[in-house]
Amino acid sequence: MAERMGFFTDTSICIGCKACEVACKEWNQLPDDGFVFEATSYDNTGALGASTWRHVAFIEQSRPVRVDSDGGDGGVDGGGDGGVDRWLMSSDVCKHCTNAACLDVCPTGALFRTEFGTVVVQADICNGCGYCVPACPFGVIDRREGDGRAWKCTMCYDRQIGGLEPACAKACPTDSIQFGPLDELRERAADRLARLHADGHAEARLYGESPDDGVGGAGAFFLLLDEPEVYGLPPDPVATTRDLPSMWRWAGAAALSLAGAVAVTFTGTFTGAFAGGRKGARR
Amino acid sequence: MAECHPVGFQWVVEARARGAKVFHVDPRFTRTSALADRHLPIRAGSDIVLLGALINHVLGNELDFREYVLAYTNAATLVSEDFRDTEDLDGLFSGFDPETRTYDPVSWSYADTPAQAPGEQLEGGRYHAEAAGADRYGAAGAAAPPGPRTDPTLRHPRCVYQILRRHFARYTPELVEQLCGISREDFAELADAITANSGRERTTTWVYSVGWTQHTVGAQYIRTASILQLLLGNVGRPGGGILALRGHASIQGSTDIPTLFNLLPGYLTMPHAHRHEGLDDYLATEGGETGFWGHRRSYLVSLLKAWWGEAATEENDFCFGHLPRLTGDHGHYTTVMGQIDGTVKGYFVVGENPAVGSSGGRAQRLGLANLDWLVVRDLTLVETATFWLDGPELETGEMRTEDIATEVFFLPAASHVEKEGTFTNTQRLLQWREKALDPPGECRSDLWFYYHLGRLIRQRLTGDEIDRPVRELTWDYPEEGEHRDPSAQAVLREINGVGPDGRALSSYTQLEPDGSTRCGCWIYCGVYADEVNQAARRRPGSEQSFVAPEWGWAWPANMRILYNRASADPEGRPWSERKAYVWWDAERGEWTGYDVPDFERTKPPGYVPPEDATAEAALAGTAPFIMQTDGKGWLYVPVGLADGPLPAHYEPHESPVGNPLYGQQANPARKIYPRPESPYNPPESPRYPYVLTTYRLTEHHTAGAMSRPLAYLAELQPELFCEVSPELAAELGLVNGEWATIVTSRTVIEARVLVTGRVRPLRIQGRTIHQVGLPYHWGWGGGGLVTGDVTNDLLPLVLDPNVYIQESKVMTCDVRRGRRPRGPAMLALLEEYRRG
Amino acid sequence: MVPEAEFRSYYGRPVIKAPIWHEPHMPTYLYLGGLSGASSVMAVMARLTGHDRLGRTARVAAALGASAGAGLLAAELGRPERFLNMLRVFKPTSPMSVGSWILAVQGGLSAVAASSELTGMLPAVGDAALLATGVTGPLTATYTAVLVADTAVPAWHEAYRELPFLFAGSALASAGAAGMLATPPAQAGPARAVAVLGAAMETVAGAVMERRLGPAGEPYQLGRAGVLMRSARAQAAGGGLLAAVAGRSRALAAVSGLALTAGALCTRFGILAAGRASAADPKYTVVPQRRRLDGERPT
């Protein structure tokens, strides 16, 4: 296996240009997602999905201020009011988890781990069972209507094989999306975080870079300027399959109980209580 | 910048990473604000107040870079006794004629300027102004006498420095607070930052886009920034300057090799019927004899030789007579009025979409509907080509298809990846682009179109004298490929020019006035030096110096920073090690440095020009601004501008507030079209209480012809929306995601509502002013996957008097809840508004 | 009522994707799997204890349940023609892979057992197959609990302990009901007992689950899922009680069997609805995770 490759998305320098979204769709020849004005800041994409493998989130924030409920005819002064002081932008993508629930639960082997350590769907194998969809703790993978198969970011597996960086990283004008060996990216991210902290941005934090988290660390991790849920990310994601052995044990117990229950009903006094059975049969 | 120039914005991000402090001044909090250190919300149209107050701050506290200012600007120059400032005349400069709404600029000149031609003939005068003559200053300044009287102590009351002090004295932080809506604290932070980051060791740069140009005082906005930058010593130095971000790819190229009515290539003015009879006559009035512009005969004669070849001779003025003549304003909006009036019968529209992309779309469409013929060349069937079938006037009943006699020819065009050629970016950098694939079907490049159109026209010419200018044109480009595409390389080589030996020239300094050289655009001379396409060079930045001279080619002479002599002190030493760029090497007796020196290589700093010297020889060794007749940076413009030698704050043509500075409300020289097709909102009208500003989004391009047909872009911003503050939304009952109707006296449109705290109400002159933002990417068709009402239909037809750009960044409007009425009901609503 | 938890989200959008499985396919399949699995066990016991008439019913129910279930499962696929890709690999980490193999075996065995019973051919083979379904049957009835629990859907995942019992109970009730409906009452005594036990197990497991889940169990109580789950519980209780007293009354047995079947179906539909609701509201994803994180942090 080659070196594990990954994305480091530094949202502190994302300008929300959505070049990543467009480059991704161009390269991967994805269909559009419909033309709907969402009225959620500049985000009309909404979420990652079967046909959207990069999604730029836009979050408008104000400094905490007292909100006047009686509104009336405004009377608001310039500056220091409820106006937006911070506009967070962040390009979300498949996390390519170390412990990838989608890959684990796929019954056909359509999802597999590549030589780059990424998680990819083989479109010619996937039968569209849809199990990976609710399994993903980040809500990334989805089944495409009309096509019937599950789709998600491949980290441009084909480009990587050709020695090229993924389309989104290539298109990103500010290097908010960085692609490279995961170890190297983690070092770079730690440096960037230290720099931001030194500059007084205590709110900066890394997300998904720790191998100790619930998914064993993400192959695509982020530098965020607020809590993950603000960006639509789960604050403490866990690969559901972590609990699978335990689930099977409980299911096994239930199976035994079921068998036991049936066995009991066919034996002895318990059945007698239900006024029928053998007596009737004899008659 | 992040919104409309995301790729260029990477350098701002990089600068921030290196410690630069970034301020963003904009009515709205945009993607740029998101990555700036500070966002200063400003009332649209009040920028001269802000910049003027910064100038006042610099002058009042003597924070100017005095050594630079004294040596390199006209601060010490004395101005004529006849000059009267706006401060004296309540908002007018001396020389204004209310009849013609033009200035006679004679009184603005330097002291003791010898008697000149009548004012209307002067640069900045009536004839010059009516042809937007100031466009020429894209390459060189206007003609002012070299060596005027000066007072190096800067104490003389009529020296430029003192005039500036008086002129800007009323531009105070308090005024900024009152008119711009920027608090005194925020202003102080900005003022401290720019002054602390200017001087020997540091520089500050200003970056603007069409937010500064598209105003009735657009040219003066940039002038104000120029004054500030000159005072702080930030011109001609690395990290300094004023960076203009252009609105499209290669818009710089289309002014260098112009698509403008008033210019010839290289910023040579188009001859004017009432000013320029013959070649000598033309050259006499089009600039001074000193500085490099003193060689304009060489530039023009070489151009005429490139166009008419052997037919151009000394005896026939090198075919100067073949050039068309202006008779006045032939700009876009005047042409449209001509269409409506029936004086313009035919129209070529190439890569533009005026039916939705220009101000006052209704007037545009009325003009289109009154033509005999219309040729549209574009990538898709844009609205300009289909207005007669599906335009908004059909819905309102103002037009009927069967009544429109315009014959429309639509010719599909090749896109930029389907043809080769150069782009010239805002840094004057020419970058050659290869063709990636053949255009589909009948699509052809513009080069193909004009070449073959010319070829076919020439085939039909007779021996008639009137056909001579076209018959004698050199029209002999090699053809390539199955569609007989003319060679773009050959065109670039023609632009570069050749010497008597037929070899490509390497510099504009080789051009001769005697017809022995040919050059299609003097400033581009050298782009094909050594018979090599220099614009195609692609040496990576990592393999060369930080100036990266071997990436593409920059005009003039592959220079990356203009007037870079100013990066050294008068003695030729770098102002500081940190900011060293170009300097005088005394041992070798030449200028050297990281960039190509924008100076004669061997002219020593101590050079003093002899009396009666001309051209560059007339400029001292301490005169960096070599395209100016006096070699100085002009804080005060004694000639050349149509609306005054200094910037003054005027309210936009449509403004909800009065001008507290002067009795003169708006720019007195602004170009207006008082016509019924496109009426104006009265100033301070309660009917139109809100400030409206229009702009672009990252996701789309201009009126959308290149982005709305593309699913991947259209889905990112699928509908026209208006941005309103939560306060205005509450006041009007607007609901996020639902509809609003926006009204000006031109039309009524509807848009989705985006309620956002990124738009703040401002406190202006003691009352709350709400601003409304509208992107303008939508139209009713154009092959768009998404469509919407036309924002530009709301815009007034009113122009900057210097360069004829429309005021599309600020106007007034009303906003109503819900969707607009349809059909005749919409006209009824409009009529109601117009009655007031 | 649990006080509204304060949490932050991205425009209230869900963090995870809701299960895309369709109605009625998926919940009906869950029901049929339960019916088949529990019926198999019932058939085995009937064979061992000589309840031939009931045994026949159970064998047929097991076979029909499995094959119809497999049909629904295939129809649920985005690419039904690739149904057999399910058997391309055996993946222990995928409950659906494991389940597909279980279902395939259960389907095959129960079909053999039923065919043999109905045709009288190869009785030994039929019996051997039947005995084998004694193992695959309980697994068929309960693996589906793992199937839904092994997702990021909070209402499902957090319930992984109780869901198998809920499913087992529901399966028993379904099988018992089928036995009651298709067997003369006189021979359906064990079926009624199975039904009663199943209803009881379903009711208890459901109650325990909702109590233990706390706020995460809210989706089982609210909205359409709440209606379905409450209705399921009422029908299970009613059907169970009726089964207990039905005796030889054909009418009562029919009512009870129908009620239990309806209850079992409601349970399955309710569980899907609750899963969807739980996925759709970011609260259920964010709040527990945020608590977990904050709990780990020293304050």
mmCIF file with all atom_site columns, N, CA and C in Angstrom, chain A residues 220-244:
data_model
loop_
_atom_site.group_PDB
_atom_site.id
_atom_site.type_symbol
_atom_site.label_atom_id
_atom_site.label_alt_id
_atom_site.label_comp_id
_atom_site.label_asym_id
_atom_site.label_entity_id
_atom_site.label_seq_id
_atom_site.pdbx_PDB_ins_code
_atom_site.Cartn_x
_atom_site.Cartn_y
_atom_site.Cartn_z
_atom_site.occupancy
_atom_site.B_iso_or_equiv
_atom_site.pdbx_formal_charge
_atom_site.auth_seq_id
_atom_site.auth_comp_id
_atom_site.auth_asym_id
_atom_site.auth_atom_id
_atom_site.pdbx_PDB_model_num
ATOM 1  N N  . ALA A 1 220 ? -9.740  12.903 5.798  1.00 0.00 ? 220 ALA A N  1
ATOM 2  C CA . ALA A 1 220 ? -9.973  14.300 5.428  1.00 0.00 ? 220 ALA A CA 1
ATOM 3  C C  . ALA A 1 220 ? -10.353 15.021 6.706  1.00 0.00 ? 220 ALA A C  1
ATOM 4  N N  . PHE A 1 221 ? -9.457  15.881 7.181  1.00 0.00 ? 221 PHE A N  1
ATOM 5  C CA . PHE A 1 221 ? -9.744  16.567 8.439  1.00 0.00 ? 221 PHE A CA 1
ATOM 6  C C  . PHE A 1 221 ? -9.723  18.076 8.233  1.00 0.00 ? 221 PHE A C  1
ATOM 7  N N  . PHE A 1 222 ? -10.107 18.804 9.270  1.00 0.00 ? 222 PHE A N  1
ATOM 8  C CA . PHE A 1 222 ? -10.451 20.216 9.107  1.00 0.00 ? 222 PHE A CA 1
ATOM 9  C C  . PHE A 1 222 ? -9.861  21.075 10.215 1.00 0.00 ? 222 PHE A C  1
ATOM 10 N N  . LEU A 1 223 ? -9.630  22.325 9.872  1.00 0.00 ? 223 LEU A N  1
ATOM 11 C CA . LEU A 1 223 ? -9.393  23.324 10.901 1.00 0.00 ? 223 LEU A CA 1
ATOM 12 C C  . LEU A 1 223 ? -10.647 24.186 10.947 1.00 0.00 ? 223 LEU A C  1
ATOM 13 N N  . LEU A 1 224 ? -11.313 24.172 12.087 1.00 0.00 ? 224 LEU A N  1
ATOM 14 C CA . LEU A 1 224 ? -12.585 24.887 12.229 1.00 0.00 ? 224 LEU A CA 1
ATOM 15 C C  . LEU A 1 224 ? -12.405 26.084 13.164 1.00 0.00 ? 224 LEU A C  1
ATOM 16 N N  . LEU A 1 225 ? -13.313 27.031 13.021 1.00 0.00 ? 225 LEU A N  1
ATOM 17 C CA . LEU A 1 225 ? -13.283 28.218 13.880 1.00 0.00 ? 225 LEU A CA 1
ATOM 18 C C  . LEU A 1 225 ? -14.475 28.266 14.827 1.00 0.00 ? 225 LEU A C  1
ATOM 19 N N  . ASP A 1 226 ? -15.183 27.165 14.900 1.00 0.00 ? 226 ASP A N  1
ATOM 20 C CA . ASP A 1 226 ? -16.289 27.083 15.851 1.00 0.00 ? 226 ASP A CA 1
ATOM 21 C C  . ASP A 1 226 ? -16.560 25.599 16.075 1.00 0.00 ? 226 ASP A C  1
ATOM 22 N N  . GLU A 1 227 ? -17.585 25.326 16.878 1.00 0.00 ? 227 GLU A N  1
ATOM 23 C CA . GLU A 1 227 ? -17.870 23.928 17.156 1.00 0.00 ? 227 GLU A CA 1
ATOM 24 C C  . GLU A 1 227 ? -18.334 23.220 15.887 1.00 0.00 ? 227 GLU A C  1
ATOM 25 N N  . PRO A 1 228 ? -18.011 21.933 15.779 1.00 0.00 ? 228 PRO A N  1
ATOM 26 C CA . PRO A 1 228 ? -18.308 21.211 14.530 1.00 0.00 ? 228 PRO A CA 1
ATOM 27 C C  . PRO A 1 228 ? -19.785 21.263 14.151 1.00 0.00 ? 228 PRO A C  1
ATOM 28 N N  . GLU A 1 229 ? -20.667 21.190 15.123 1.00 0.00 ? 229 GLU A N  1
ATOM 29 C CA . GLU A 1 229 ? -22.091 21.134 14.786 1.00 0.00 ? 229 GLU A CA 1
ATOM 30 C C  . GLU A 1 229 ? -22.570 22.410 14.090 1.00 0.00 ? 229 GLU A C  1
ATOM 31 N N  . VAL A 1 230 ? -21.842 23.522 14.326 1.00 0.00 ? 230 VAL A N  1
ATOM 32 C CA . VAL A 1 230 ? -22.180 24.775 13.658 1.00 0.00 ? 230 VAL A CA 1
ATOM 33 C C  . VAL A 1 230 ? -22.022 24.625 12.142 1.00 0.00 ? 230 VAL A C  1
ATOM 34 N N  . TYR A 1 231 ? -21.084 23.782 11.762 1.00 0.00 ? 231 TYR A N  1
ATOM 35 C CA . TYR A 1 231 ? -20.840 23.522 10.340 1.00 0.00 ? 231 TYR A CA 1
ATOM 36 C C  . TYR A 1 231 ? -21.661 22.334 9.827  1.00 0.00 ? 231 TYR A C  1
ATOM 37 N N  . GLY A 1 232 ? -22.506 21.772 10.697 1.00 0.00 ? 232 GLY A N  1
ATOM 38 C CA . GLY A 1 232 ? -23.272 20.600 10.287 1.00 0.00 ? 232 GLY A CA 1
ATOM 39 C C  . GLY A 1 232 ? -22.499 19.298 10.449 1.00 0.00 ? 232 GLY A C  1
ATOM 40 N N  . LEU A 1 233 ? -21.424 19.356 11.230 1.00 0.00 ? 233 LEU A N  1
ATOM 41 C CA . LEU A 1 233 ? -20.629 18.149 11.456 1.00 0.00 ? 233 LEU A CA 1
ATOM 42 C C  . LEU A 1 233 ? -20.957 17.573 12.826 1.00 0.00 ? 233 LEU A C  1
ATOM 43 N N  . PRO A 1 234 ? -20.938 16.256 12.985 1.00 0.00 ? 234 PRO A N  1
ATOM 44 C CA . PRO A 1 234 ? -21.213 15.673 14.298 1.00 0.00 ? 234 PRO A CA 1
ATOM 45 C C  . PRO A 1 234 ? -20.051 15.976 15.242 1.00 0.00 ? 234 PRO A C  1
ATOM 46 N N  . PRO A 1 235 ? -20.353 16.412 16.469 1.00 0.00 ? 235 PRO A N  1
ATOM 47 C CA . PRO A 1 235 ? -19.269 16.809 17.365 1.00 0.00 ? 235 PRO A CA 1
ATOM 48 C C  . PRO A 1 235 ? -18.379 15.636 17.791 1.00 0.00 ? 235 PRO A C  1
ATOM 49 N N  . ASP A 1 236 ? -18.955 14.464 17.929 1.00 0.00 ? 236 ASP A N  1
ATOM 50 C CA . ASP A 1 236 ? -18.142 13.330 18.388 1.00 0.00 ? 236 ASP A CA 1
ATOM 51 C C  . ASP A 1 236 ? -18.588 12.070 17.654 1.00 0.00 ? 236 ASP A C  1
ATOM 52 N N  . PRO A 1 237 ? -18.262 11.981 16.393 1.00 0.00 ? 237 PRO A N  1
ATOM 53 C CA . PRO A 1 237 ? -18.758 10.865 15.590 1.00 0.00 ? 237 PRO A CA 1
ATOM 54 C C  . PRO A 1 237 ? -18.112 9.544  16.010 1.00 0.00 ? 237 PRO A C  1
ATOM 55 N N  . VAL A 1 238 ? -18.904 8.497  15.927 1.00 0.00 ? 238 VAL A N  1
ATOM 56 C CA . VAL A 1 238 ? -18.404 7.164  16.244 1.00 0.00 ? 238 VAL A CA 1
ATOM 57 C C  . VAL A 1 238 ? -18.834 6.233  15.118 1.00 0.00 ? 238 VAL A C  1
ATOM 58 N N  . ALA A 1 239 ? -17.922 5.413  14.666 1.00 0.00 ? 239 ALA A N  1
ATOM 59 C CA . ALA A 1 239 ? -18.292 4.418  13.661 1.00 0.00 ? 239 ALA A CA 1
ATOM 60 C C  . ALA A 1 239 ? -19.227 3.423  14.334 1.00 0.00 ? 239 ALA A C  1
ATOM 61 N N  . THR A 1 240 ? -20.387 3.281  13.771 1.00 0.00 ? 240 THR A N  1
ATOM 62 C CA . THR A 1 240 ? -21.413 2.463  14.422 1.00 0.00 ? 240 THR A CA 1
ATOM 63 C C  . THR A 1 240 ? -20.949 1.028  14.623 1.00 0.00 ? 240 THR A C  1
ATOM 64 N N  . THR A 1 241 ? -20.078 0.578  13.756 1.00 0.00 ? 241 THR A N  1
ATOM 65 C CA . THR A 1 241 ? -19.643 -0.821 13.825 1.00 0.00 ? 241 THR A CA 1
ATOM 66 C C  . THR A 1 241 ? -18.745 -1.096 15.026 1.00 0.00 ? 241 THR A C  1
ATOM 67 N N  . ARG A 1 242 ? -18.356 -0.041 15.736 1.00 0.00 ? 242 ARG A N  1
ATOM 68 C CA . ARG A 1 242 ? -17.577 -0.260 16.945 1.00 0.00 ? 242 ARG A CA 1
ATOM 69 C C  . ARG A 1 242 ? -18.348 -1.153 17.926 1.00 0.00 ? 242 ARG A C  1
ATOM 70 N N  . ASP A 1 243 ? -19.677 -0.989 17.931 1.00 0.00 ? 243 ASP A N  1
ATOM 71 C CA . ASP A 1 243 ? -20.510 -1.739 18.867 1.00 0.00 ? 243 ASP A CA 1
ATOM 72 C C  . ASP A 1 243 ? -21.043 -3.027 18.268 1.00 0.00 ? 243 ASP A C  1
ATOM 73 N N  . LEU A 1 244 ? -20.573 -3.391 17.086 1.00 0.00 ? 244 LEU A N  1
ATOM 74 C CA . LEU A 1 244 ? -21.187 -4.525 16.396 1.00 0.00 ? 244 LEU A CA 1
ATOM 75 C C  . LEU A 1 244 ? -21.085 -5.846 17.166 1.00 0.00 ? 244 LEU A C  1
#
